[in-house]
Each structure stands twice: as C-alpha cells, then as structure tokens.
Coordinates of C-alpha atoms in Angstrom, one line a residue:
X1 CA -33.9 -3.8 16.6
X2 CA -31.1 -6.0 18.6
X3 CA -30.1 -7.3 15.0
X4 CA -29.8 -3.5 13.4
X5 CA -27.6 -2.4 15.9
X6 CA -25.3 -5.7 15.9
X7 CA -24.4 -4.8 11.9
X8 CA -24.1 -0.6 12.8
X9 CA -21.4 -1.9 15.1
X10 CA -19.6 -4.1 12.4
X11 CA -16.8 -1.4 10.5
X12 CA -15.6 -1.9 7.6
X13 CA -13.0 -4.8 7.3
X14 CA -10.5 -5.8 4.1
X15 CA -11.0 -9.3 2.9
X16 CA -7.9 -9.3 0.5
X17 CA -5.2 -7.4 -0.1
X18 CA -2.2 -7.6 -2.8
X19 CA 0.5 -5.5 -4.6
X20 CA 0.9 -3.7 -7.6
X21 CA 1.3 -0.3 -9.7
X22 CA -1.9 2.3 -10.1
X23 CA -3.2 3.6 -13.0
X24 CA -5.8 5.4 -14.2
X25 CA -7.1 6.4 -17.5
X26 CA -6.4 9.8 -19.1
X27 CA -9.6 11.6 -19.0
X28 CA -8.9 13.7 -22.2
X29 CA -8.2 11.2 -24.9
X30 CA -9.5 8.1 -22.9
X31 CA -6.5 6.3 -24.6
X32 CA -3.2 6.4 -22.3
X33 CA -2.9 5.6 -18.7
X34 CA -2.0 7.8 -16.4
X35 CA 0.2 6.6 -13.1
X36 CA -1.8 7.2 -10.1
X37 CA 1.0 6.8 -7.6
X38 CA 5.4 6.0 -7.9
X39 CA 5.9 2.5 -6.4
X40 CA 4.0 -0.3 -6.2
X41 CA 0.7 -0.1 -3.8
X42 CA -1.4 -2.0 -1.9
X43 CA -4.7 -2.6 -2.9
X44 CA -7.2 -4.0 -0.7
X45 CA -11.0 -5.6 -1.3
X46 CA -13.4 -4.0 1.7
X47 CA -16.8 -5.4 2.7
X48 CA -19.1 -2.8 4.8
X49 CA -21.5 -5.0 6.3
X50 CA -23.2 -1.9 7.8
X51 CA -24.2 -0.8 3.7
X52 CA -23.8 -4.9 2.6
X53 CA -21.7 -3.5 0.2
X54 CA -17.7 -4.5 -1.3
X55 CA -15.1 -1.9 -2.2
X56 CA -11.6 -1.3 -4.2
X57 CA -9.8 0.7 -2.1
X58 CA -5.3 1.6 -2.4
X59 CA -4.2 4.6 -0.3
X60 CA -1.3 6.2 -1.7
X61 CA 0.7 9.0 0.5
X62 CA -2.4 10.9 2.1
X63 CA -4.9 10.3 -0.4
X64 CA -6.9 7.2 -1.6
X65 CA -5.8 6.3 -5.6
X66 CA -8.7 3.8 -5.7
X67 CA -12.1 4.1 -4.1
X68 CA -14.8 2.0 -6.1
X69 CA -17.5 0.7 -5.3
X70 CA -18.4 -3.4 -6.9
X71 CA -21.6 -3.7 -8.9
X72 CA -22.9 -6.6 -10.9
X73 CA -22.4 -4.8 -13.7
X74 CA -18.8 -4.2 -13.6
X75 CA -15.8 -6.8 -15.6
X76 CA -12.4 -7.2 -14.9
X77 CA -10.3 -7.7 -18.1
X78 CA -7.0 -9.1 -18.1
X79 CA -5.4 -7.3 -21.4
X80 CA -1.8 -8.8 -20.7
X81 CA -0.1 -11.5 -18.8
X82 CA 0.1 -9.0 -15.7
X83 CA -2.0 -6.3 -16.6
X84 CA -6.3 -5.8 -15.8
X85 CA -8.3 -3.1 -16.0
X86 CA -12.0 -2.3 -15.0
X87 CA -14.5 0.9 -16.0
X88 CA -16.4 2.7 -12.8
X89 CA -19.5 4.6 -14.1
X90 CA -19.5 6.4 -10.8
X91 CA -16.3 7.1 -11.0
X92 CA -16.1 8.0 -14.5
X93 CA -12.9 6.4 -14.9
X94 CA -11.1 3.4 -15.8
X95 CA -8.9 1.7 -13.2
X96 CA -5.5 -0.2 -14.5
X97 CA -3.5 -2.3 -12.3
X98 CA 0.1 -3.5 -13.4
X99 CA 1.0 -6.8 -11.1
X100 CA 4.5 -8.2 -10.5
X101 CA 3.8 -11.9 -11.6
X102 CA 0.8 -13.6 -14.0
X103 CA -0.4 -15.2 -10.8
X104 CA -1.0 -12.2 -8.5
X105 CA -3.4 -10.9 -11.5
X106 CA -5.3 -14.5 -11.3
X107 CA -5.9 -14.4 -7.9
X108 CA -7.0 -10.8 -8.2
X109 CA -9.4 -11.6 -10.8
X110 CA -10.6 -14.1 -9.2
X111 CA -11.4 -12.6 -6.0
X112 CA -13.4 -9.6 -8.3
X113 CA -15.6 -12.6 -9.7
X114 CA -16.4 -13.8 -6.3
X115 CA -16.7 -10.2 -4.4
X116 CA -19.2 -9.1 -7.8
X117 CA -21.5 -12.6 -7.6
X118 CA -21.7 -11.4 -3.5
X119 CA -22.4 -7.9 -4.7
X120 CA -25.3 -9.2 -7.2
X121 CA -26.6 -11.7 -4.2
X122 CA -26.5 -9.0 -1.9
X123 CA -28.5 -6.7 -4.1
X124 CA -31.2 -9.5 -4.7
X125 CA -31.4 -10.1 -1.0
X126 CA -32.1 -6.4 -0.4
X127 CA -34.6 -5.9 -3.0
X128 CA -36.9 -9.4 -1.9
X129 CA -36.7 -8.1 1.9
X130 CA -37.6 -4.3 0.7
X131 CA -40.3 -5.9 -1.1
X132 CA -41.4 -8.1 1.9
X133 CA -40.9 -5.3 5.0
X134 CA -42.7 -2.3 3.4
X135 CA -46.3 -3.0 4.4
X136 CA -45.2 -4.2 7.7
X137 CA -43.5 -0.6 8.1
X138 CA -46.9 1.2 6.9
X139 CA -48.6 -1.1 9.4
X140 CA -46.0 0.2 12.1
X141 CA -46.5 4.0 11.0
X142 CA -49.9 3.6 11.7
X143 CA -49.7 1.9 15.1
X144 CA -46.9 3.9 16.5
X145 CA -48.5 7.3 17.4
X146 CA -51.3 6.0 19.3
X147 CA -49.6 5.6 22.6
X148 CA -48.2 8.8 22.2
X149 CA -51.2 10.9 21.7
X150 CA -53.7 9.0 24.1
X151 CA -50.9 9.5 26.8
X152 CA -51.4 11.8 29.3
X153 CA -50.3 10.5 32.7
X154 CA -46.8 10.3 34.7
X155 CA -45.8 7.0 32.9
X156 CA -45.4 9.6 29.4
X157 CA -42.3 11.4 31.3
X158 CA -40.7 7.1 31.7
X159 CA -41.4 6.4 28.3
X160 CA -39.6 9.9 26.5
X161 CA -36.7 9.2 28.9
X162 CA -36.5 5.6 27.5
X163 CA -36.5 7.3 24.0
X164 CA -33.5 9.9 25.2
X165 CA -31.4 7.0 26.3
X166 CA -32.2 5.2 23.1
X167 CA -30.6 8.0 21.8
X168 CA -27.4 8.4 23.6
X169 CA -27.1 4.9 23.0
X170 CA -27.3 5.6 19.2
X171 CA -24.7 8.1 19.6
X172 CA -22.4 6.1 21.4
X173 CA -22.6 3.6 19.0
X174 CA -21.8 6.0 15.7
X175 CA -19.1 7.4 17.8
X176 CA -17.6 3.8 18.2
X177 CA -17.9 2.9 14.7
X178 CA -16.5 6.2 13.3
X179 CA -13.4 5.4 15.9
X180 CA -12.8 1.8 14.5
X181 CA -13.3 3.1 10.8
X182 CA -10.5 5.4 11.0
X183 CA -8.5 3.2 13.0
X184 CA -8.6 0.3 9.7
X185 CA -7.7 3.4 7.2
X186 CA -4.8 4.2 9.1
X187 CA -3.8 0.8 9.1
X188 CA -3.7 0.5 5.6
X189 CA -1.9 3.9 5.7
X190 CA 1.1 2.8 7.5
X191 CA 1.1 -0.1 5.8
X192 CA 1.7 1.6 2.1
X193 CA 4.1 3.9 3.9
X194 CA 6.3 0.9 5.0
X195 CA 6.1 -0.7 1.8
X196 CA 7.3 2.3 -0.4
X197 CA 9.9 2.6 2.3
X198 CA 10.9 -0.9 1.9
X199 CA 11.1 0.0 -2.0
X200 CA 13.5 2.8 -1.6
X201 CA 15.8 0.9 0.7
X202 CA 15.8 -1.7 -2.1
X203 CA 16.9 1.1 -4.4
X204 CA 19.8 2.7 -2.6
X205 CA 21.1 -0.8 -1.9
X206 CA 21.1 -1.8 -5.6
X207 CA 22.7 1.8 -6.3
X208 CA 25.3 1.0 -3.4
X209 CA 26.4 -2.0 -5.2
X210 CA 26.6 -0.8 -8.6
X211 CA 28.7 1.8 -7.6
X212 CA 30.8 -0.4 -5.8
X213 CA 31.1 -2.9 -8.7
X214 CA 31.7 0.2 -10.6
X215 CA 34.6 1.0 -8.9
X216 CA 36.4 -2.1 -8.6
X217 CA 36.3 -2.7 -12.4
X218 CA 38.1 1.1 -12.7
X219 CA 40.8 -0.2 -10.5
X220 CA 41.3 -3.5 -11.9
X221 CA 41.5 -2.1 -15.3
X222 CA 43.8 0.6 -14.5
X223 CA 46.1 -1.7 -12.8
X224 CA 46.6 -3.8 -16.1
X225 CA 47.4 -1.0 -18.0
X226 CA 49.7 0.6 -15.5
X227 CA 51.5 -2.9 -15.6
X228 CA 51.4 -3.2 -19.4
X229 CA 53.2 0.3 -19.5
X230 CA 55.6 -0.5 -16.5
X231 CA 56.4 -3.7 -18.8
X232 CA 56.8 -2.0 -22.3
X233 CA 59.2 0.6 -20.3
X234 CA 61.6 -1.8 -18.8
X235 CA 61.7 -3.9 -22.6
X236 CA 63.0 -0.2 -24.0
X237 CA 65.6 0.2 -21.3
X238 CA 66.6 -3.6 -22.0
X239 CA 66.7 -2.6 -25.7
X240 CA 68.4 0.6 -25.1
X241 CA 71.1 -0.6 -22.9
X242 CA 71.8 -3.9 -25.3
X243 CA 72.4 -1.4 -27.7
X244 CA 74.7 0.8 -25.9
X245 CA 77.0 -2.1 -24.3
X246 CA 76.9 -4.0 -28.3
X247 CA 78.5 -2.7 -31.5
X248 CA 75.8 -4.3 -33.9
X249 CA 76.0 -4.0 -37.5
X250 CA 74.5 -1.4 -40.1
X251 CA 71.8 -4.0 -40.7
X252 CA 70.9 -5.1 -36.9
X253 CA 71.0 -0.9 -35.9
X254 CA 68.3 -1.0 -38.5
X255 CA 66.1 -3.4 -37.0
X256 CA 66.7 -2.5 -33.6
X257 CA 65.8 1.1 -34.5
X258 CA 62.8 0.0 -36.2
X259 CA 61.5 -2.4 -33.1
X260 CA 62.6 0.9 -31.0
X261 CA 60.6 2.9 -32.7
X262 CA 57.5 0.3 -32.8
X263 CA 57.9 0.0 -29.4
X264 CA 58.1 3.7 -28.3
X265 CA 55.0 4.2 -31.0
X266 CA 53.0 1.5 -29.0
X267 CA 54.3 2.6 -25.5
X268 CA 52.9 6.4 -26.7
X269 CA 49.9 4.8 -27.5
X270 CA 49.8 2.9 -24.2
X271 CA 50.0 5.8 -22.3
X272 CA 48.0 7.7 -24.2
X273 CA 44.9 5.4 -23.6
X274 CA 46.0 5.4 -20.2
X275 CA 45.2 9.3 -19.9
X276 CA 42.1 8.5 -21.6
X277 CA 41.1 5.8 -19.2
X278 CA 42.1 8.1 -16.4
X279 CA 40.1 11.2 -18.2
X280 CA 36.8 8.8 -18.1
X281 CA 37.4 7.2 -14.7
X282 CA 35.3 9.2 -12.1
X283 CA 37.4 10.0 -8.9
X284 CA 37.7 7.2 -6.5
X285 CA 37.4 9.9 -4.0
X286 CA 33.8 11.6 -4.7
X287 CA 32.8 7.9 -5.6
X288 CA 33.6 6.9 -2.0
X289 CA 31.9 9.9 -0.2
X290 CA 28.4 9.0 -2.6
X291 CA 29.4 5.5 -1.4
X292 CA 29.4 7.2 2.3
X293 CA 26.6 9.2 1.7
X294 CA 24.3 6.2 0.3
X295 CA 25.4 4.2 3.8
X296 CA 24.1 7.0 5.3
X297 CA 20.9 7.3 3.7
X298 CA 20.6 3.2 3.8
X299 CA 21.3 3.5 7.7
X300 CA 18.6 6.4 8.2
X301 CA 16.1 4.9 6.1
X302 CA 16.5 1.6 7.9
X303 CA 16.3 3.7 11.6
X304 CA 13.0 5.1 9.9
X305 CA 12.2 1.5 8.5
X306 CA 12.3 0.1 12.5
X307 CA 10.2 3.5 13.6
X308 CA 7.5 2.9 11.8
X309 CA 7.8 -0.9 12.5
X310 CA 7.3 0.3 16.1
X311 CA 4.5 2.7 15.5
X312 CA 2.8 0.1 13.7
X313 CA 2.8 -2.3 16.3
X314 CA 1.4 1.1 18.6
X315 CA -1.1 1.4 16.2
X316 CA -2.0 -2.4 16.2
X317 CA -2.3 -2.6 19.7
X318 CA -4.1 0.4 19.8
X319 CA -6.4 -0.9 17.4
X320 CA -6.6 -4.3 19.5
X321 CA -7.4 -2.0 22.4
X322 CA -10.2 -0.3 20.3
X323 CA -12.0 -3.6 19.4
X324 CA -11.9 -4.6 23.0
X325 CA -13.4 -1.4 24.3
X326 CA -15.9 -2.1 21.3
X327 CA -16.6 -5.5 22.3
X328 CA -17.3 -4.2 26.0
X329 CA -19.5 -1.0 25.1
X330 CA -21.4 -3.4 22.7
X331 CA -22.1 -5.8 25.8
X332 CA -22.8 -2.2 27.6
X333 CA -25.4 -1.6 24.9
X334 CA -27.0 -5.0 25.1
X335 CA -27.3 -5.3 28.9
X336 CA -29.0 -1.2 28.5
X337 CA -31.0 -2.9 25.7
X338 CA -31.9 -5.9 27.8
X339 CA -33.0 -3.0 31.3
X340 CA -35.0 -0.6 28.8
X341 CA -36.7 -4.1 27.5
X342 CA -37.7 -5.2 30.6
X343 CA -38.7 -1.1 31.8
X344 CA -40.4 -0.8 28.7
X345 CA -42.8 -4.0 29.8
X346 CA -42.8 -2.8 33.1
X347 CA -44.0 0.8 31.8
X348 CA -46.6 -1.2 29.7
X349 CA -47.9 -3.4 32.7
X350 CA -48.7 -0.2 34.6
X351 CA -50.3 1.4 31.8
X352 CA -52.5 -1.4 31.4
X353 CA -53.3 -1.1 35.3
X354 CA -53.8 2.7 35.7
X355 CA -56.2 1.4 32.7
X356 CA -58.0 -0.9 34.4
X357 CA -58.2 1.6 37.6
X358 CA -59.3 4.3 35.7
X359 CA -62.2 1.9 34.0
X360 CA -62.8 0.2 37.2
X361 CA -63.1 3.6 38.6

C-alpha cells in the first residue's frame, strides 16, 4: 500500500529534450507533410511512472503538436541526414521531425531505441506481476468483507473513520499530483515561448543588418558616380575653354569636336544611369525610419525576452516551492499512514479482546 502511494506521488518528468521543426503527415493523400507549428520547437521524451509508461510530447503556442505514446512496436526511421519520422496507430498519424544538424537526429534516435526497449521491459514486467497478483487479489476479495459484516460493536464506528481519512488522504494526494502535473507543462510552455521569441529576435536583427548593408552600398555607389560625372564635367569645361582661348586648325576643330561630342554622349549617358540609379535606390529616409522602427521592435522584443526570463524564474521557484510542499505533505501522508497503522492494530487488539470477553462471558 506504502509502495502504491509513493509512485501516485511521482508526476510526470521529461528525460530528454531537443530542438527541431514539426511535421505531420497530410491525412488526405498520406504523401506530403504538413507543418505542425512556424519555428523550431522543443520536443521532449516524458516518463509517467505513475502509468510506467514514456511519451513524445512538443507544445506549440497553446496546444500540444506531439502527444504519443512509445510502444514496442513503433520504429524511428531516419529518411535523410536530418530528417526521422515515426507512424502512431493511436494517433493515426505520422510524426516528422526536421533537426538542425545530422547529430541532433542520432541522439534522438537513439534515445527512441532506449525509451522503446524500457517501454517493451516495462510491459513484460506488468504482464508477469498481473499474472502473479491476480489470485492473491481473489484471495483478498474473499477475506475482506468478513470483518465488515460480523461487526457490530463501537470499534465498527473507529474502523469507517480510518477508511474516511484514507480517503481524504487519497484526495490530497491526486490534488498534489494534478498541481505538479500542470506545473511541468507550463514549464515546457514558457520554455517554447522563449525559444520562438529568441528566433524572432534573431530575425529582425539579421533584417536590421541587411538593410543597413543595403544602404551603405546605395551610398557608396552613388558617390562614385556622382564623382565620375563631377570629373567628366570639369574635362568639357577644360576642353571647352582650350578651345575658346586657341585658334586650332580645320583638322584639330575636327577632332576636338568629335572628342566633345564623345564626351558630352558619355557624360549624357553618365547621368542618365545616374537617374536610373537614383530611380532604383529606395529613400534613405523611409530606409532609416524601418531601420528605427526595427530598433524598436528589437528593443521591445528584448524587454519581453527579459520578462519572460523573469516569469520563468517565478515559475521555477514556484515550482521548487511545489516539490517542497510535496515532499512535506508526502512525509504528512506517511507519518498519517504510520498513526492509522498503529490504530488499525490497536483497533484489532481490542477486537480480539471484546472477543475473548464476550466468549469468556
């Protein structure tokens, strides 16, 4: 009985966690995958020792994208260098998981080998003890209502108050293991919701840059032209005032017409292209207020970034907290186990006496 009651108090616990995109297959054609969630997520291995049983399980948002159950049965096939999949029968689905390197997929794999071999020894240690406790419980089934029909005296009204406080005591203990359930699920909650926050901060930072990169290549390249032109400008006005203060001949006018005319063709072009480049350059101005704007975002989404660091750490300690109170309820419940223990061989003693009196008598 102490034993049962040790493994009730035991919640659910993750053994391993990693990293990667969700999918799941399409349930029409049973060919294509389906995304289950944006970004990357974290997927955790579970082990409810209260069941003896391991589970899959990645929250995404407010919503679990994986929930399967490990059964001998089930094989994890790596069909790429960083991509497995496994089939769940219960499920009726097929779960796809897209890792960021080759060796995050090994360990992964690895870890459903192991957690599947528990899951089959598990199963074979539950069927030999089914097989070995059922005809102590028909033995039990018989023995158990005898006190309860033959009693008829005031130690009855002890003994179905014992029972009652077993109860409460039941109830407490459910109570205590729904509370530390839900505190592990909204662990791994906050943790997915940091990690995709972490993801997007990545993302506006890379943008940031670009755009910034962006910009600076605009402005060098601009300058060069504007100095190409400012150069081919101040060779015509050379030209042009050579040939004003000079009397050159038929021959020279000629070729100095001719360069002239290259040159203004070339300057035309110039500036031209020039107009062109400024057509296709986007304005430094709305480029620096998205560049403003982006800061902005970065700065609020690393304010939110250090919130939910903080509520984390509230909901660590508060989960801390929780295992302590369990730790002291579950002495509570032993020292209560230990007093109704001792009262129930108390109880017994005096229902062997009033026995004994009544025969004696």
């Amino acid at each position: 009985m102490k034993e049962a009651d040790m493994e009730k108090d035991n919640a659910e616990q993750p053994i391993f966690s990693t990293r990667a995109h969700v999918f799941q297959i399409d349930p029409v054609t049973k060919k294509n995958w389906i995304p289950a969630s944006k970004h990357a997520a974290t997927v955790s291995y579970f082990y409810d020792a209260t069941r003896n049983v391991y589970r899959i399980i990645s929250v995404g948002g407010n919503k679990a994208i994986i929930n399967s159950t490990i059964t001998p049965n089930m094989t994890f096939t790596k069909t790429s260098q960083k991509f497995g999949q496994w089939a769940d029968s219960r499920a009726n689905t097929v779960y796809g998981l897209g890792f960021a390197s080759e060796q995050n997929l090994s360990q992964f794999a690895e870890k459903f080998q192991e957690v599947r071999e528990a899951a089959r020894l598990a199963r074979e240690r539950s069927q030999d003890k089914t097989e070995l406790t059922n005809p102590a419980l028909n033995i039990t089934a018989q023995v158990v209502p005898c006190p309860i029909i033959s009693a008829n005296g005031p130690g009855d009204d002890k003994f179905f108050r014992s029972q009652s406080a077993e109860m409460e005591l039941s109830t407490e203990r459910e109570r205590v293991k729904k509370m530390l359930s839900e505190g592990s699920v909204c662990e791994v909650q906050w943790e997915a919701e940091f990690f995709s926050l972490q993801d997007n901060n990545n993302k506006l930072v890379a943008a940031l840059r670009e755009a910034n990169a962006n910009v600076e290549k605009w402005k060098k390249q601009l300058a060069g032209y504007q100095e190409e032109a400012e150069r081919l400008r101040q060779r015509v006005a050379e030209l042009e005032s050579k040939s004003q203060s000079t009397v050159p001949s038929t021959e020279q006018d000629g070729d100095l017409t001719e360069r002239l005319q290259n040159l203004e063709t070339l300057l035309k072009s110039k500036e031209e292209e020039i107009l062109h480049l400024k057509g296709q350059r986007p304005d430094l101005t709305e480029l620096e207020s998205e560049r403003d704007d982006l800061l902005q975002k970065l700065q609020e989404v690393e304010d939110q970034n250090q919130k939910l660091e903080k509520e984390l750490e509230k909901a660590k300690q508060s989960l801390k907290e929780t295992h302590m109170e369990r730790d002291r309820i579950k002495e509570e419940i032993n020292r209560a186990g230990e007093e109704l223990d001792a009262k129930i061989c108390q109880l017994s003693e005096l229902r062997s006496g009033l026995s004994q009196l009544l025969d004696s008598n």
